[in-house]
Coordinates of C-alpha atoms in Angstrom, one line a residue:
M40 CA 109.8 98.6 84.5
K41 CA 106.9 100.1 86.2
K42 CA 106.5 103.1 86.6
T43 CA 105.9 104.9 90.0
T44 CA 103.0 107.5 90.2
A45 CA 105.4 110.3 90.2
Q46 CA 107.1 109.4 87.1
I47 CA 103.7 109.1 85.8
V48 CA 102.6 113.0 86.9
S49 CA 105.7 113.9 85.0
A50 CA 105.1 112.2 81.8
L51 CA 101.1 113.7 81.7
C52 CA 102.8 117.1 82.6
I53 CA 105.0 116.6 79.8
L54 CA 101.9 115.5 77.1
G55 CA 100.5 118.7 78.2
T56 CA 98.3 119.0 81.3
P57 CA 98.2 122.6 82.0
A58 CA 99.6 124.0 85.3
V59 CA 96.0 125.3 87.1
A60 CA 96.0 126.7 90.4
Q61 CA 95.3 123.8 92.2
I62 CA 92.1 124.7 94.4
Q63 CA 91.9 125.4 98.1
F64 CA 89.3 123.1 101.4
N65 CA 89.9 124.3 104.9
P66 CA 90.2 121.6 106.9
G67 CA 87.2 119.7 107.5
T68 CA 84.5 120.2 110.2
T69 CA 83.7 116.4 112.3
V70 CA 79.9 115.8 112.4
P71 CA 79.5 112.1 114.2
T72 CA 76.8 109.6 112.6
G73 CA 75.3 106.3 113.5
Q74 CA 78.0 103.0 112.7
R75 CA 79.4 102.8 109.9
P76 CA 78.0 106.0 107.5
D77 CA 77.9 104.7 103.6
S78 CA 75.9 107.5 101.1
V79 CA 75.9 111.3 102.5
V80 CA 74.2 113.6 100.5
L81 CA 72.1 117.1 100.2
G82 CA 69.1 119.4 100.1
D83 CA 66.8 121.2 101.7
F84 CA 64.8 119.2 103.7
D85 CA 62.9 121.7 106.1
L86 CA 62.6 124.3 103.0
D87 CA 63.8 126.7 105.5
G88 CA 66.8 128.1 102.8
D89 CA 69.9 125.8 103.5
L90 CA 71.8 122.8 102.8
D91 CA 70.7 120.0 105.3
M92 CA 72.1 116.1 105.1
A93 CA 71.0 113.1 105.0
V94 CA 73.2 110.2 105.1
S95 CA 72.4 106.3 105.0
T96 CA 73.4 103.9 108.5
G97 CA 74.1 101.3 110.4
P98 CA 73.5 98.4 112.5
Q99 CA 72.3 101.4 115.0
A100 CA 72.0 99.7 118.4
G101 CA 69.8 96.4 118.2
N102 CA 71.0 96.8 114.9
L103 CA 68.4 99.0 113.6
D104 CA 70.2 100.2 110.2
A105 CA 68.5 103.5 109.9
V106 CA 68.9 107.0 106.6
E107 CA 70.5 109.8 109.3
I108 CA 68.7 113.1 109.0
Y109 CA 70.6 116.8 109.9
A110 CA 70.4 120.0 109.9
N111 CA 72.0 123.2 108.9
D112 CA 72.4 126.1 110.8
G113 CA 72.2 128.1 108.1
F114 CA 76.1 128.1 108.0
G115 CA 77.3 124.7 107.9
G116 CA 76.8 123.6 111.3
Y117 CA 74.9 120.0 111.3
S118 CA 72.6 119.2 114.7
L119 CA 70.1 115.5 114.5
L120 CA 66.8 115.6 113.7
A121 CA 65.3 112.8 112.9
T122 CA 66.3 108.9 112.3
L123 CA 64.7 106.9 109.8
L124 CA 64.3 103.4 110.8
T125 CA 64.4 101.6 107.4
G126 CA 64.9 98.0 109.0
N127 CA 66.8 95.1 110.6
N128 CA 69.9 93.9 108.3
T129 CA 68.8 96.3 105.2
G130 CA 71.7 97.8 105.1
P131 CA 71.3 100.8 103.2
G132 CA 73.5 102.8 100.8
G133 CA 73.2 104.2 97.9
L134 CA 70.9 107.7 98.1
V135 CA 69.5 110.2 96.3
A136 CA 67.6 113.5 97.6
A137 CA 64.7 114.4 94.9
D138 CA 61.8 115.4 94.2
L139 CA 59.9 112.7 94.2
N140 CA 56.4 113.2 94.0
A141 CA 56.4 117.4 92.4
D142 CA 55.3 119.0 95.8
G143 CA 57.7 121.3 96.1
A144 CA 59.6 119.1 98.9
V145 CA 63.2 116.6 99.2
D146 CA 63.1 113.2 98.5
L147 CA 64.9 110.4 99.0
A148 CA 65.3 106.8 98.1
V149 CA 67.7 104.6 100.1
A150 CA 69.3 102.0 98.3
L151 CA 68.8 98.2 100.8
H152 CA 71.4 95.6 99.7
N153 CA 71.1 93.5 101.8
S154 CA 67.3 92.8 101.0
N155 CA 67.7 93.7 97.2
S156 CA 64.9 96.5 96.7
V157 CA 65.1 100.8 97.3
R158 CA 62.4 102.4 99.5
V159 CA 61.4 105.6 98.8
M160 CA 60.9 108.5 102.3
L161 CA 59.0 111.5 100.9
N162 CA 59.1 114.8 102.6
N163 CA 55.8 117.0 104.3
G164 CA 58.4 120.2 103.8
S165 CA 59.9 120.2 107.1
G166 CA 62.0 117.8 107.5
A167 CA 59.8 114.7 108.2
F168 CA 59.9 111.8 106.1
T169 CA 57.4 108.6 105.3
F170 CA 58.2 105.3 104.1
G171 CA 56.6 105.6 100.1
T172 CA 56.9 102.7 98.2
N173 CA 59.6 99.2 98.7
T174 CA 60.3 98.1 95.2
A175 CA 62.9 95.1 94.2
V176 CA 65.6 95.5 92.6
G177 CA 68.8 93.1 91.7
L178 CA 71.0 91.7 93.6
D179 CA 72.6 94.2 96.2
P180 CA 71.6 97.5 94.8
R181 CA 74.4 99.5 95.6
G182 CA 74.5 103.2 93.7
L183 CA 71.6 105.4 93.4
S184 CA 70.8 108.1 90.4
S185 CA 68.0 110.6 89.7
G186 CA 66.7 111.9 86.5
D187 CA 63.9 111.6 84.2
V188 CA 64.9 108.5 81.9
D189 CA 62.0 108.2 80.0
G190 CA 60.8 112.4 79.4
D191 CA 58.0 111.8 81.1
G192 CA 58.3 114.5 82.6
D193 CA 59.3 113.1 86.9
I194 CA 61.8 111.8 87.7
D195 CA 63.2 108.0 87.9
V196 CA 65.9 106.0 89.6
V197 CA 68.6 103.5 88.9
S198 CA 70.2 101.4 90.8
S199 CA 73.7 99.6 90.1
N200 CA 73.2 96.3 91.6
R201 CA 76.7 94.9 93.1
D202 CA 75.6 90.9 92.9
G203 CA 73.5 91.3 89.8
N204 CA 75.2 92.7 87.5
S205 CA 72.6 94.4 86.6
V206 CA 71.1 98.0 86.0
S207 CA 67.4 98.0 87.7
L208 CA 65.6 101.1 86.3
L209 CA 62.6 102.2 88.2
S210 CA 59.9 104.4 86.8
N211 CA 57.4 106.4 88.4
N212 CA 54.0 107.6 88.3
G213 CA 54.7 111.1 89.1
L214 CA 53.5 110.8 92.5
G215 CA 56.8 109.2 93.7
S216 CA 55.1 105.8 93.7
L217 CA 58.3 103.4 92.1
T218 CA 57.8 100.9 89.6
L219 CA 60.9 98.0 88.3
T220 CA 60.6 98.7 84.7
S221 CA 63.5 96.5 83.1
T222 CA 66.3 95.8 84.7
S223 CA 70.0 95.4 82.0
A224 CA 72.0 92.8 82.4
L225 CA 76.1 94.4 81.8
G226 CA 79.9 94.0 83.7
A227 CA 80.2 92.3 86.7
D228 CA 80.7 94.0 90.1
L229 CA 79.1 97.3 89.5
R230 CA 79.9 100.5 91.2
G231 CA 78.8 103.6 90.6
I232 CA 76.0 105.1 88.8
A233 CA 75.0 109.1 86.6
I234 CA 72.1 110.2 85.0
A235 CA 73.1 112.5 81.9
D236 CA 72.2 113.2 79.0
F237 CA 74.7 112.2 76.1
N238 CA 72.7 112.4 72.9
A239 CA 71.3 115.5 73.1
D240 CA 67.4 114.1 73.0
G241 CA 66.0 115.4 76.5
R242 CA 66.0 111.8 78.1
G243 CA 68.0 110.7 81.3
D244 CA 70.8 108.4 79.8
V245 CA 72.9 106.0 82.5
V246 CA 76.7 105.5 83.5
V247 CA 77.7 102.8 84.8
S248 CA 80.7 101.4 86.5
S249 CA 81.5 97.3 85.5
H250 CA 84.8 96.7 88.6
D251 CA 85.4 93.2 87.8
T252 CA 85.7 93.6 84.3
R253 CA 87.7 97.3 84.2
E254 CA 85.1 99.3 82.4
I255 CA 82.3 101.8 82.4
G256 CA 78.7 101.6 81.1
I257 CA 76.3 103.5 78.8
L258 CA 73.4 103.2 78.3
L259 CA 70.7 104.7 76.6
G260 CA 67.4 106.2 77.9
G261 CA 64.4 106.3 75.6
V262 CA 60.7 106.1 75.5
A263 CA 60.7 102.8 77.0
G264 CA 63.1 102.5 79.3
L265 CA 67.2 102.0 78.8
G266 CA 68.5 100.6 75.7
A267 CA 71.5 98.5 75.1
P268 CA 75.4 98.3 77.1
T269 CA 77.8 100.0 75.3
M270 CA 81.1 99.2 77.2
H271 CA 84.5 101.2 77.6
S272 CA 87.4 100.1 78.9
V273 CA 88.7 102.3 81.6
G274 CA 92.4 100.9 80.5
G275 CA 95.8 100.1 81.4
G276 CA 93.7 97.2 84.2
R277 CA 92.8 100.1 85.9
R278 CA 89.6 99.0 88.0
S279 CA 86.1 101.1 88.4
E280 CA 84.7 102.8 91.2
G281 CA 82.6 105.7 91.7
V282 CA 81.0 108.0 88.3
S283 CA 80.8 111.5 87.6
T284 CA 78.4 113.4 84.8
G285 CA 79.8 117.0 83.2
D286 CA 80.5 119.6 80.8
F287 CA 84.1 119.5 81.2
N288 CA 85.4 120.9 78.2
G289 CA 82.9 123.4 77.3
D290 CA 81.7 122.5 74.2
G291 CA 77.7 122.0 75.7
Q292 CA 78.2 118.0 75.5
M293 CA 77.9 115.5 78.9
D294 CA 81.0 113.5 79.3
I295 CA 81.7 111.0 81.9
V296 CA 84.9 110.6 84.7
A297 CA 85.8 107.6 87.1
V298 CA 87.4 106.8 89.8
T299 CA 90.2 104.2 88.6
S300 CA 92.6 102.4 90.9
L301 CA 95.8 101.3 89.9
N302 CA 98.5 99.2 92.0
N303 CA 96.6 101.0 95.1
D304 CA 97.2 104.3 93.8
S305 CA 93.6 106.5 92.7
W306 CA 93.1 107.9 89.6
A307 CA 90.3 110.2 87.4
T308 CA 89.7 108.8 84.0
V309 CA 87.7 111.1 81.8
F310 CA 86.0 109.6 79.0
I311 CA 85.7 113.1 76.0
N312 CA 81.5 113.1 74.0
G313 CA 81.7 113.6 70.6
G314 CA 78.7 113.8 69.8
G315 CA 77.6 110.6 71.7
S316 CA 80.1 108.5 71.0
F317 CA 83.1 108.9 73.5
G318 CA 86.5 109.0 73.2
A319 CA 89.2 107.1 74.5
P320 CA 90.3 107.0 78.5
Q321 CA 93.2 110.6 79.9
H322 CA 93.6 109.8 83.8
F323 CA 94.9 112.4 84.7
A324 CA 96.0 111.3 89.1
F325 CA 94.8 112.2 92.6
L326 CA 98.1 111.0 94.6
G327 CA 95.9 108.6 97.2
I328 CA 94.9 105.1 97.5
D329 CA 92.3 103.5 96.6
G330 CA 89.5 105.9 95.0
D331 CA 85.8 105.9 95.1
S332 CA 83.5 108.1 95.2
I333 CA 83.8 111.4 92.7
V334 CA 82.0 114.2 92.2
A335 CA 82.3 117.4 89.6
A336 CA 81.8 121.1 90.3
D337 CA 82.1 124.4 89.8
F338 CA 85.3 124.6 93.0
D339 CA 87.2 127.8 92.1
L340 CA 84.6 129.8 90.7
D341 CA 85.9 130.2 87.2
G342 CA 83.7 128.8 85.4
D343 CA 84.8 125.6 84.3
L344 CA 83.7 122.1 87.1
D345 CA 86.6 120.4 89.0
L346 CA 86.7 116.5 90.5
A347 CA 86.0 115.6 93.8
T348 CA 86.9 112.0 95.0
T349 CA 87.2 110.4 97.7
N350 CA 89.8 107.7 98.9
Q351 CA 89.6 105.5 101.3
S352 CA 93.2 104.3 102.2
S353 CA 94.6 107.6 102.5
N354 CA 92.0 109.2 104.3
N355 CA 91.4 112.0 102.3
V356 CA 89.7 113.7 99.6
G357 CA 92.2 114.4 96.4
I358 CA 90.3 117.8 94.6
L359 CA 91.4 118.4 90.6
S360 CA 91.4 122.2 88.9
G361 CA 89.7 121.8 85.4
A362 CA 91.4 123.7 82.5
G363 CA 88.2 123.7 81.0
N364 CA 89.3 122.0 78.0
G365 CA 88.6 118.5 79.0
T366 CA 92.3 118.2 81.6
F367 CA 93.2 119.1 84.8
G368 CA 95.7 119.8 86.8
L369 CA 97.5 118.2 90.5
P370 CA 95.7 117.1 93.4
T371 CA 95.2 119.1 96.6
L372 CA 95.1 116.2 99.3
V373 CA 92.4 117.4 103.1
A374 CA 92.0 114.9 104.8
T375 CA 88.8 113.7 106.1
G376 CA 87.8 110.6 108.3
V377 CA 88.5 107.2 108.1
R378 CA 88.5 105.1 105.3
P379 CA 86.2 108.1 103.6
G380 CA 83.5 106.4 101.1
G381 CA 80.3 108.3 99.7
I382 CA 81.0 112.4 99.2
A383 CA 78.9 115.3 98.2
A384 CA 79.3 119.2 96.9
A385 CA 77.0 121.4 97.6
D386 CA 76.5 125.2 99.3
V387 CA 76.2 124.7 102.5
D388 CA 77.5 127.7 104.2
G389 CA 75.9 130.0 101.7
D390 CA 78.7 131.9 100.8
G391 CA 78.3 130.7 97.0
D392 CA 80.6 128.6 96.5
A393 CA 80.5 124.9 96.9
D394 CA 81.6 122.6 100.2
L395 CA 82.4 118.8 99.8
A396 CA 81.0 116.1 102.3
T397 CA 82.0 112.5 103.2
A398 CA 79.9 110.2 104.9
N399 CA 83.9 107.9 106.6
R400 CA 82.7 104.6 107.5
D401 CA 85.7 104.4 110.7
S402 CA 85.0 107.0 112.0
S403 CA 81.4 106.7 112.5
S404 CA 81.1 110.6 110.8
V405 CA 81.2 113.0 108.0
S406 CA 83.2 115.4 107.1
V407 CA 82.4 119.1 106.1
L408 CA 85.1 120.3 103.9
E409 CA 84.4 124.2 103.3
N410 CA 85.3 126.4 100.9
P411 CA 86.7 129.5 100.2
G412 CA 85.8 129.9 96.7
N413 CA 89.2 131.5 95.6
G414 CA 92.0 129.1 94.0
A415 CA 94.9 128.3 96.0
P416 CA 97.4 131.2 95.8
W417 CA 99.9 128.3 96.2
S418 CA 101.2 125.8 92.9
N419 CA 103.1 121.9 92.8
Y420 CA 105.8 121.8 91.1
C421 CA 109.2 118.9 91.0
T422 CA 108.3 116.0 91.3
A423 CA 108.7 113.2 94.2
T424 CA 109.7 109.7 94.0
A425 CA 108.0 106.7 95.1
N426 CA 109.1 105.2 98.4
S427 CA 109.5 102.5 100.6
T428 CA 104.3 102.0 100.7
G429 CA 104.2 102.1 96.7
V430 CA 103.4 106.3 96.4
S431 CA 105.1 110.2 96.5
A432 CA 104.5 111.8 99.5
V433 CA 102.6 114.9 98.4
I434 CA 102.8 118.2 99.6
G435 CA 99.9 120.4 99.8
A436 CA 98.4 123.5 102.4
S437 CA 95.6 124.7 103.9
G438 CA 94.4 127.5 105.7
S439 CA 95.1 131.6 104.3
V440 CA 98.3 133.5 103.4
S441 CA 97.2 136.3 105.3
I442 CA 101.0 136.3 108.0
Q443 CA 97.5 138.6 110.0
A444 CA 95.2 135.5 109.3
N445 CA 98.0 133.3 110.4
D446 CA 96.3 129.8 109.6
F447 CA 98.7 128.6 107.0
T448 CA 98.8 125.4 107.3
L449 CA 101.4 123.1 105.5
N450 CA 100.4 119.7 104.7
V451 CA 101.6 116.0 103.7
S452 CA 100.3 112.8 102.7
N453 CA 101.2 109.6 101.5
S454 CA 105.0 109.2 103.3
V455 CA 106.1 106.8 105.3
G456 CA 103.6 106.0 108.4
G457 CA 105.4 106.9 112.2
S458 CA 108.6 108.3 110.4
M459 CA 110.3 110.9 111.6
G460 CA 110.6 114.3 109.5
T461 CA 110.5 118.1 109.5
F462 CA 109.5 121.0 106.4
L463 CA 111.9 122.5 104.9
Y464 CA 112.0 125.6 103.1
A465 CA 114.1 128.1 100.7
A466 CA 114.1 131.5 98.5
Q467 CA 115.3 129.8 95.3
Q468 CA 113.2 126.2 93.5
G469 CA 116.1 123.7 92.7
F470 CA 115.9 120.3 91.2
S471 CA 118.7 117.3 92.1
A472 CA 118.9 114.5 93.3
L473 CA 119.4 113.4 97.3
G474 CA 119.0 110.5 99.6
N475 CA 116.5 108.4 97.3
G476 CA 114.1 111.8 95.7
N477 CA 114.5 114.8 94.6
L478 CA 115.5 117.9 96.5
C479 CA 113.1 120.6 95.1
V480 CA 114.7 123.7 97.0
S481 CA 117.8 125.2 96.9
G482 CA 120.4 128.7 97.6
Q483 CA 120.1 128.7 101.7
I484 CA 117.2 126.0 103.3
F485 CA 115.6 126.6 106.2
R486 CA 114.5 123.6 108.4
L487 CA 111.0 124.5 110.2
H488 CA 110.6 122.4 113.2
S489 CA 112.5 119.3 114.5
P490 CA 112.2 115.6 113.0
S491 CA 109.4 114.4 114.6
P492 CA 107.1 111.4 113.2
A493 CA 104.1 111.1 110.8
G494 CA 101.2 109.7 111.7
Q495 CA 100.3 106.2 111.1
N496 CA 98.9 107.2 107.2
G497 CA 102.2 108.8 106.6
S498 CA 100.4 112.5 106.6
K499 CA 101.3 115.2 109.1
S500 CA 100.6 119.0 109.5
K501 CA 102.4 122.4 110.5
L502 CA 101.0 125.5 111.1
L503 CA 103.1 128.4 110.2
N504 CA 103.0 130.6 113.4
F505 CA 103.9 133.6 112.3
L506 CA 102.9 135.2 115.8
A507 CA 105.2 133.2 117.8
G508 CA 107.3 134.2 115.3
N509 CA 108.1 131.0 113.7
P510 CA 109.8 130.7 110.9
S511 CA 110.2 134.7 111.1
F512 CA 114.1 135.3 111.5
G513 CA 117.3 136.4 110.0
T514 CA 117.4 135.3 106.1
G515 CA 114.7 133.3 106.3
M516 CA 112.0 135.9 107.6
I517 CA 108.9 135.1 106.0
T518 CA 106.5 138.5 104.6
P519 CA 103.8 139.9 103.0
G520 CA 104.7 139.7 98.8
S521 CA 107.7 137.4 99.7
T522 CA 107.1 134.0 97.7
W523 CA 108.6 130.9 99.7
N524 CA 109.4 127.0 98.4
F525 CA 108.0 124.6 100.7
Q526 CA 109.3 120.4 101.2
Y527 CA 109.2 117.3 103.6
W528 CA 112.0 115.4 104.4
Y529 CA 111.2 111.4 105.8
R530 CA 112.9 108.6 107.0
D531 CA 111.9 105.7 104.6
S532 CA 114.8 102.8 106.0
A533 CA 112.2 100.0 103.8
A534 CA 113.5 101.4 101.5
G535 CA 116.7 100.8 101.8
G536 CA 119.6 103.1 99.8
S537 CA 119.5 106.3 101.7
L538 CA 117.0 106.2 103.8
F539 CA 115.0 109.0 103.5
N540 CA 112.9 110.2 100.8
L541 CA 111.2 113.9 99.9
S542 CA 107.8 115.1 98.5
N543 CA 107.1 117.5 95.2
G544 CA 107.9 120.4 96.3
L545 CA 105.6 123.7 97.0
S546 CA 105.3 127.4 95.9
V547 CA 103.5 129.5 97.7
T548 CA 103.4 133.8 98.3
F549 CA 102.6 135.5 101.1
G550 CA 100.1 138.4 101.4
Q551 CA 99.2 140.7 104.3

């Protein structure tokens, strides 16, 4: 019998996934860009102390492709600073931001997948760029990463060549000029790529995602370049997409995570480094659809690395809190623009925590998601069953739990698009079969609003407007210090049976 996502998540919890708190992000702000943005990177391009943004886009008017530079106002607000045209139909995609010529300014390199090359853009320190080398690589380069692969002290670049089924190493002469050193054949339909030192020899090694062979490949760096690839299955028929690295279990060694898709559901597939060799993959559900790119950062400032991925078909970011032992808790989902792809994490508003930016291909925008840096004072519980779309509805929240702030907003994703639904809440938790799903609240149950339709992607939000007296009435009054449990009920006529289903549960303790 095929297991649903909810059943798999439940099984993972039983097997020991820790009950770590979910991570809170505020609703995103939107930065309009050129058409079809692909990749986004962050760096202080104008040397004013805050992080600016570069986005690969195309085509522009007249079928011209570009890399767009956006200046940061110091508070995470962005305005267009420059448009760097890469040439007609060159297809700019993957980006890296790094000081390639060691002059103290952050430069750029962009993968031009239609011209099978990588172009360098050198920064004069004020955010003005001039074109450097344009180096031929394998067919259809997509992902880029940068690091010192050969151990000579400067920053090299590697590309994953999707149609060429290869990884190209571009060595740096120390002045920002890149030369193709080697091309290593491996896998099929290569996607994400990253550099980290896996064997602790002081040189950067490479991990790349092979989508069609359902693997990741590891190539060790050395004086002579890259060694032969070692392939690792991502397991269970999954297809691998983006990759990232970090020390996920606190042992001082660099581990690997890949975004993988199984029946379109998004997963974080983690490989723990055991002294240069990697253990079997472990899988943690993001509960989004069609995961693409992934990044690791300490979002909740607890000393452990967390994960965030873009979910292309559910138009959101999934965020997993790390437990510090190589495992991850239940996800938080935060809405983005349409079809998010590239993702970047860094402190864009200067408050000391890592925020997120996503390139949204089909809405021609970047979503900037602000991190309040204090984790989330709520947690999910209970399980939800799959609906007629094949996934389970997930309830989460954004804003704060302060009643005075009046910005606490319930969010649901993965319900049935356009279906009628409503948020429920109660003082007590529960677990009992109801309709086609599970009722996760018990005792006296209150309804926050009359049923209304979800968006076409199955998402809906509801602000608990305390200033308007909602939902403060009678025994359902939400007051500082009170704990309430929330759930989403929705119609699902295509599923038959009782024609309705429910999300998982969300437990929240409110403050002043």
